[in-house]
PDB file of C-alpha atoms in Angstrom:
ATOM      1  CA  MET C  13      94.307  84.567 106.379  1.00  0.00           C
ATOM      2  CA  ILE C  14      95.404  85.104 102.866  1.00  0.00           C
ATOM      3  CA  PHE C  15      93.744  88.821 102.960  1.00  0.00           C
ATOM      4  CA  LEU C  16      96.506  89.477 105.657  1.00  0.00           C
ATOM      5  CA  LYS C  17      99.171  87.663 103.841  1.00  0.00           C
ATOM      6  CA  ASN C  18      98.393  89.923 100.758  1.00  0.00           C
ATOM      7  CA  LEU C  19      98.028  93.027 102.744  1.00  0.00           C
ATOM      8  CA  PHE C  20     101.645  92.721 104.461  1.00  0.00           C
ATOM      9  CA  SER C  21     103.453  90.905 101.538  1.00  0.00           C
ATOM     10  CA  LYS C  22     102.884  93.943  98.991  1.00  0.00           C
ATOM     11  CA  LYS C  23     105.752  95.607  97.617  1.00  0.00           C
ATOM     12  CA  ASP C  24     106.505  99.150  98.797  1.00  0.00           C
ATOM     13  CA  LYS C  25     106.404 101.369  95.588  1.00  0.00           C
ATOM     14  CA  THR C  26     107.142 104.518  97.098  1.00  0.00           C
ATOM     15  CA  ASN C  27     110.474 105.984  96.032  1.00  0.00           C
ATOM     16  CA  SER C  28     112.200 109.237  97.139  1.00  0.00           C
ATOM     17  CA  ILE C  29     113.796 111.831  95.144  1.00  0.00           C
ATOM     18  CA  THR C  30     116.582 113.580  97.089  1.00  0.00           C
ATOM     19  CA  ILE C  31     118.587 116.361  95.321  1.00  0.00           C
ATOM     20  CA  PRO C  32     122.149 115.767  95.674  1.00  0.00           C
ATOM     21  CA  PHE C  33     122.979 119.420  94.792  1.00  0.00           C
ATOM     22  CA  LYS C  34     122.067 123.179  95.777  1.00  0.00           C
ATOM     23  CA  GLY C  35     119.634 124.661  93.643  1.00  0.00           C
ATOM     24  CA  PHE C  36     116.455 126.406  92.965  1.00  0.00           C
ATOM     25  CA  PHE C  37     113.194 124.644  92.586  1.00  0.00           C
ATOM     26  CA  ILE C  38     111.475 125.158  89.279  1.00  0.00           C
ATOM     27  CA  ASP C  39     107.707 124.404  89.002  1.00  0.00           C
ATOM     28  CA  ILE C  40     106.944 122.106  86.046  1.00  0.00           C
ATOM     29  CA  ASN C  41     104.689 124.731  84.380  1.00  0.00           C
ATOM     30  CA  ASP C  42     107.450 127.316  84.755  1.00  0.00           C
ATOM     31  CA  TYR C  43     110.009 124.980  83.013  1.00  0.00           C
ATOM     32  CA  PHE C  44     111.745 126.438  79.914  1.00  0.00           C
ATOM     33  CA  ASP C  45     110.447 123.720  77.744  1.00  0.00           C
ATOM     34  CA  ASN C  46     106.637 123.971  77.639  1.00  0.00           C
ATOM     35  CA  LYS C  47     106.461 120.521  76.080  1.00  0.00           C
ATOM     36  CA  PHE C  48     106.462 119.366  79.802  1.00  0.00           C
ATOM     37  CA  HIS C  49     103.848 122.031  81.182  1.00  0.00           C
ATOM     38  CA  ASN C  50     100.721 120.626  82.614  1.00  0.00           C
ATOM     39  CA  ASN C  51     102.221 117.338  83.085  1.00  0.00           C
ATOM     40  CA  GLU C  52     101.438 116.068  79.847  1.00  0.00           C
ATOM     41  CA  LEU C  53     104.356 113.840  79.595  1.00  0.00           C
ATOM     42  CA  GLY C  54     104.498 113.067  83.239  1.00  0.00           C
ATOM     43  CA  SER C  55     104.694 114.865  86.705  1.00  0.00           C
ATOM     44  CA  GLY C  56     107.740 116.297  87.795  1.00  0.00           C
ATOM     45  CA  PHE C  57     109.497 119.521  88.582  1.00  0.00           C
ATOM     46  CA  GLY C  58     112.962 121.322  87.618  1.00  0.00           C
ATOM     47  CA  ILE C  59     116.089 122.377  89.508  1.00  0.00           C
ATOM     48  CA  ARG C  60     118.050 125.418  88.636  1.00  0.00           C
ATOM     49  CA  LEU C  61     121.553 124.862  89.553  1.00  0.00           C
ATOM     50  CA  ASN C  62     123.058 127.215  92.278  1.00  0.00           C
ATOM     51  CA  GLN C  63     126.396 126.706  90.593  1.00  0.00           C
ATOM     52  CA  THR C  64     126.977 128.967  87.714  1.00  0.00           C
ATOM     53  CA  SER C  65     130.808 128.098  86.604  1.00  0.00           C
ATOM     54  CA  GLY C  66     133.422 125.354  86.269  1.00  0.00           C
ATOM     55  CA  ILE C  67     132.647 121.910  86.225  1.00  0.00           C
ATOM     56  CA  PHE C  68     129.371 120.194  87.567  1.00  0.00           C
ATOM     57  CA  ASP C  69     129.019 116.731  88.488  1.00  0.00           C
ATOM     58  CA  PHE C  70     125.691 115.129  88.386  1.00  0.00           C
ATOM     59  CA  ILE C  71     125.355 112.043  90.618  1.00  0.00           C
ATOM     60  CA  SER C  72     122.570 109.712  90.910  1.00  0.00           C
ATOM     61  CA  PRO C  73     119.763 110.516  93.263  1.00  0.00           C
ATOM     62  CA  PHE C  74     118.729 107.072  93.722  1.00  0.00           C
ATOM     63  CA  ASP C  75     119.711 103.176  93.334  1.00  0.00           C
ATOM     64  CA  GLY C  76     118.559 101.896  89.851  1.00  0.00           C
ATOM     65  CA  LYS C  77     119.710 101.170  86.375  1.00  0.00           C
ATOM     66  CA  ILE C  78     120.378 103.564  83.399  1.00  0.00           C
ATOM     67  CA  ASN C  79     117.748 102.406  80.890  1.00  0.00           C
ATOM     68  CA  LEU C  80     118.525 105.007  78.264  1.00  0.00           C
ATOM     69  CA  ILE C  81     121.115 107.634  77.288  1.00  0.00           C
ATOM     70  CA  PHE C  82     119.792 110.146  74.604  1.00  0.00           C
ATOM     71  CA  PRO C  83     121.908 110.475  71.266  1.00  0.00           C
ATOM     72  CA  ASN C  84     123.056 114.168  72.561  1.00  0.00           C
ATOM     73  CA  LYS C  85     123.606 112.764  75.968  1.00  0.00           C
ATOM     74  CA  ASN C  86     121.452 115.589  77.804  1.00  0.00           C
ATOM     75  CA  ALA C  87     118.711 113.310  78.851  1.00  0.00           C
ATOM     76  CA  PHE C  88     118.583 109.997  80.673  1.00  0.00           C
ATOM     77  CA  VAL C  89     116.009 107.506  81.621  1.00  0.00           C
ATOM     78  CA  LEU C  90     116.702 105.888  84.977  1.00  0.00           C
ATOM     79  CA  GLU C  91     114.759 103.239  86.557  1.00  0.00           C
ATOM     80  CA  THR C  92     114.410 102.779  90.177  1.00  0.00           C
ATOM     81  CA  LYS C  93     114.906  99.521  92.265  1.00  0.00           C
ATOM     82  CA  ASN C  94     111.025  99.167  92.035  1.00  0.00           C
ATOM     83  CA  ASN C  95     110.891  99.229  88.474  1.00  0.00           C
ATOM     84  CA  LEU C  96     109.566 102.976  88.010  1.00  0.00           C
ATOM     85  CA  SER C  97     111.159 105.269  84.929  1.00  0.00           C
ATOM     86  CA  LEU C  98     112.206 108.635  85.854  1.00  0.00           C
ATOM     87  CA  TYR C  99     113.357 111.022  82.871  1.00  0.00           C
ATOM     88  CA  ILE C 100     116.187 113.266  83.620  1.00  0.00           C
ATOM     89  CA  GLN C 101     117.162 116.226  81.038  1.00  0.00           C
ATOM     90  CA  PHE C 102     119.939 118.477  81.498  1.00  0.00           C
ATOM     91  CA  GLY C 103     118.399 121.846  80.112  1.00  0.00           C
ATOM     92  CA  ASN C 104     118.975 122.355  76.435  1.00  0.00           C
ATOM     93  CA  ILE C 105     122.519 121.707  76.274  1.00  0.00           C
ATOM     94  CA  THR C 106     124.449 119.346  73.546  1.00  0.00           C
ATOM     95  CA  GLU C 107     127.061 116.922  73.835  1.00  0.00           C
ATOM     96  CA  LYS C 108     129.944 119.397  73.473  1.00  0.00           C
ATOM     97  CA  HIS C 109     128.803 120.907  76.954  1.00  0.00           C
ATOM     98  CA  ILE C 110     129.502 117.415  78.537  1.00  0.00           C
ATOM     99  CA  ASN C 111     132.857 117.177  80.080  1.00  0.00           C
ATOM    100  CA  LYS C 112     132.666 113.466  80.459  1.00  0.00           C
ATOM    101  CA  LEU C 113     130.039 110.710  80.710  1.00  0.00           C
ATOM    102  CA  PHE C 114     130.695 108.112  83.424  1.00  0.00           C
ATOM    103  CA  VAL C 115     127.782 105.789  82.647  1.00  0.00           C
ATOM    104  CA  ASN C 116     126.375 103.584  79.739  1.00  0.00           C
ATOM    105  CA  GLU C 117     123.120 102.189  79.094  1.00  0.00           C
ATOM    106  CA  ASN C 118     121.877  99.128  81.234  1.00  0.00           C
ATOM    107  CA  GLN C 119     124.335 100.035  83.899  1.00  0.00           C
ATOM    108  CA  ASP C 120     123.459  99.489  87.250  1.00  0.00           C
ATOM    109  CA  ILE C 121     123.717 102.569  89.343  1.00  0.00           C
ATOM    110  CA  LYS C 122     123.661 103.397  93.269  1.00  0.00           C
ATOM    111  CA  LYS C 123     122.721 106.584  94.784  1.00  0.00           C
ATOM    112  CA  GLY C 124     125.716 108.929  94.452  1.00  0.00           C
ATOM    113  CA  THR C 125     127.110 107.318  91.492  1.00  0.00           C
ATOM    114  CA  LYS C 126     128.653 110.054  89.281  1.00  0.00           C
ATOM    115  CA  LEU C 127     126.648 109.993  85.821  1.00  0.00           C
ATOM    116  CA  LEU C 128     128.129 112.990  83.751  1.00  0.00           C
ATOM    117  CA  SER C 129     130.045 116.296  84.362  1.00  0.00           C
ATOM    118  CA  LEU C 130     128.853 119.504  82.698  1.00  0.00           C
ATOM    119  CA  GLU C 131     130.904 122.358  81.475  1.00  0.00           C
ATOM    120  CA  LEU C 132     128.841 125.332  82.950  1.00  0.00           C
ATOM    121  CA  ASP C 133     130.880 127.982  81.490  1.00  0.00           C
ATOM    122  CA  LYS C 134     130.448 126.455  77.946  1.00  0.00           C
ATOM    123  CA  ILE C 135     127.003 126.321  78.614  1.00  0.00           C
ATOM    124  CA  LYS C 136     126.722 130.173  79.872  1.00  0.00           C
ATOM    125  CA  ASP C 137     129.015 131.135  76.787  1.00  0.00           C
ATOM    126  CA  ASP C 138     126.260 129.351  74.403  1.00  0.00           C
ATOM    127  CA  LYS C 139     123.509 131.091  76.468  1.00  0.00           C
ATOM    128  CA  LEU C 140     121.921 127.946  77.122  1.00  0.00           C
ATOM    129  CA  THR C 141     120.151 126.586  80.325  1.00  0.00           C
ATOM    130  CA  SER C 142     121.527 124.019  82.807  1.00  0.00           C
ATOM    131  CA  ASP C 143     118.146 123.608  84.326  1.00  0.00           C
ATOM    132  CA  ILE C 144     117.577 119.737  85.471  1.00  0.00           C
ATOM    133  CA  LEU C 145     114.305 118.252  84.729  1.00  0.00           C
ATOM    134  CA  PHE C 146     113.086 115.448  86.734  1.00  0.00           C
ATOM    135  CA  LEU C 147     110.103 113.794  85.421  1.00  0.00           C
ATOM    136  CA  VAL C 148     107.964 110.179  86.164  1.00  0.00           C
ATOM    137  CA  LEU C 149     107.139 109.109  82.808  1.00  0.00           C
ATOM    138  CA  LEU C 150     103.587 108.308  81.726  1.00  0.00           C
ATOM    139  CA  GLU C 151     104.222 104.676  81.470  1.00  0.00           C
ATOM    140  CA  ASN C 152     104.144 104.571  85.306  1.00  0.00           C
ATOM    141  CA  ASN C 153     100.334 105.414  84.611  1.00  0.00           C
ATOM    142  CA  ASN C 154      99.441 104.962  88.129  1.00  0.00           C
ATOM    143  CA  MET C 155     102.486 106.799  89.733  1.00  0.00           C
ATOM    144  CA  LYS C 156     103.046 110.605  90.299  1.00  0.00           C
ATOM    145  CA  MET C 157     105.430 112.931  91.872  1.00  0.00           C
ATOM    146  CA  ASP C 158     104.391 113.990  95.382  1.00  0.00           C
ATOM    147  CA  LEU C 159     106.421 116.786  96.863  1.00  0.00           C
ATOM    148  CA  THR C 160     107.387 116.876 100.359  1.00  0.00           C
ATOM    149  CA  GLU C 161     106.709 120.591 100.569  1.00  0.00           C
ATOM    150  CA  ASN C 162     104.937 123.247  99.011  1.00  0.00           C
ATOM    151  CA  TRP C 163     107.861 124.099  96.798  1.00  0.00           C
ATOM    152  CA  MET C 164     107.360 127.347  94.722  1.00  0.00           C
ATOM    153  CA  THR C 165     109.706 128.407  91.708  1.00  0.00           C
ATOM    154  CA  ASN C 166     112.876 129.999  92.695  1.00  0.00           C
ATOM    155  CA  ASP C 167     112.716 128.489  96.451  1.00  0.00           C
ATOM    156  CA  LEU C 168     116.110 127.324  97.396  1.00  0.00           C
ATOM    157  CA  ILE C 169     116.993 123.705  97.914  1.00  0.00           C
ATOM    158  CA  ALA C 170     119.700 122.669 100.164  1.00  0.00           C
ATOM    159  CA  GLU C 171     121.949 120.006  99.062  1.00  0.00           C
ATOM    160  CA  ASN C 172     120.826 116.403 100.115  1.00  0.00           C
ATOM    161  CA  THR C 173     116.942 117.644 100.333  1.00  0.00           C
ATOM    162  CA  GLN C 174     114.326 115.058  99.892  1.00  0.00           C
ATOM    163  CA  ILE C 175     112.103 117.194  97.571  1.00  0.00           C
ATOM    164  CA  SER C 176     109.692 114.382  96.305  1.00  0.00           C
ATOM    165  CA  ASN C 177     108.156 111.184  96.673  1.00  0.00           C
ATOM    166  CA  ILE C 178     106.965 109.041  93.879  1.00  0.00           C
ATOM    167  CA  VAL C 179     103.821 107.516  95.084  1.00  0.00           C
ATOM    168  CA  GLU C 180     100.956 105.422  93.743  1.00  0.00           C
ATOM    169  CA  ILE C 181      97.787 107.275  92.626  1.00  0.00           C
ATOM    170  CA  LYS C 182      94.798 106.310  94.797  1.00  0.00           C
ATOM    171  CA  THR C 183      91.634 106.052  92.411  1.00  0.00           C
TER     172      THR C 183
END
């Protein structure tokens, strides 16, 4: 009886990542910054924005919390409701490319919460990339990204596409 109770009382540790904008898939090994290649810092993928000018508003892909905002504001660590850490990096931009930051560290967020606005024209003028990286950090040592399809670099991702699940690694 205890076995059945434990079996059915386990928390679901699966989290889905839905991309809330249109863009192009980037395999982690094709991402511009090679420190992320070969999943050395965690498993993940990138998305190249389809939008190339104007203001781009990035919204949270899930419910959670802002654990960390990097000093130059180009990266966040978000925590899911199941306590998984997801690193999100906005290309190689600097603070001057951010139109507005809408959140603070330790703030609870809902899926769809506006996190920041990027100045895409400034990014393009400075010959930088606005590719967005999504990475499950290695501190989640028993978790990994599991793509929902066999996405290839440059595949078009429609807005609100569930692209990945974060799942437990079976040993």
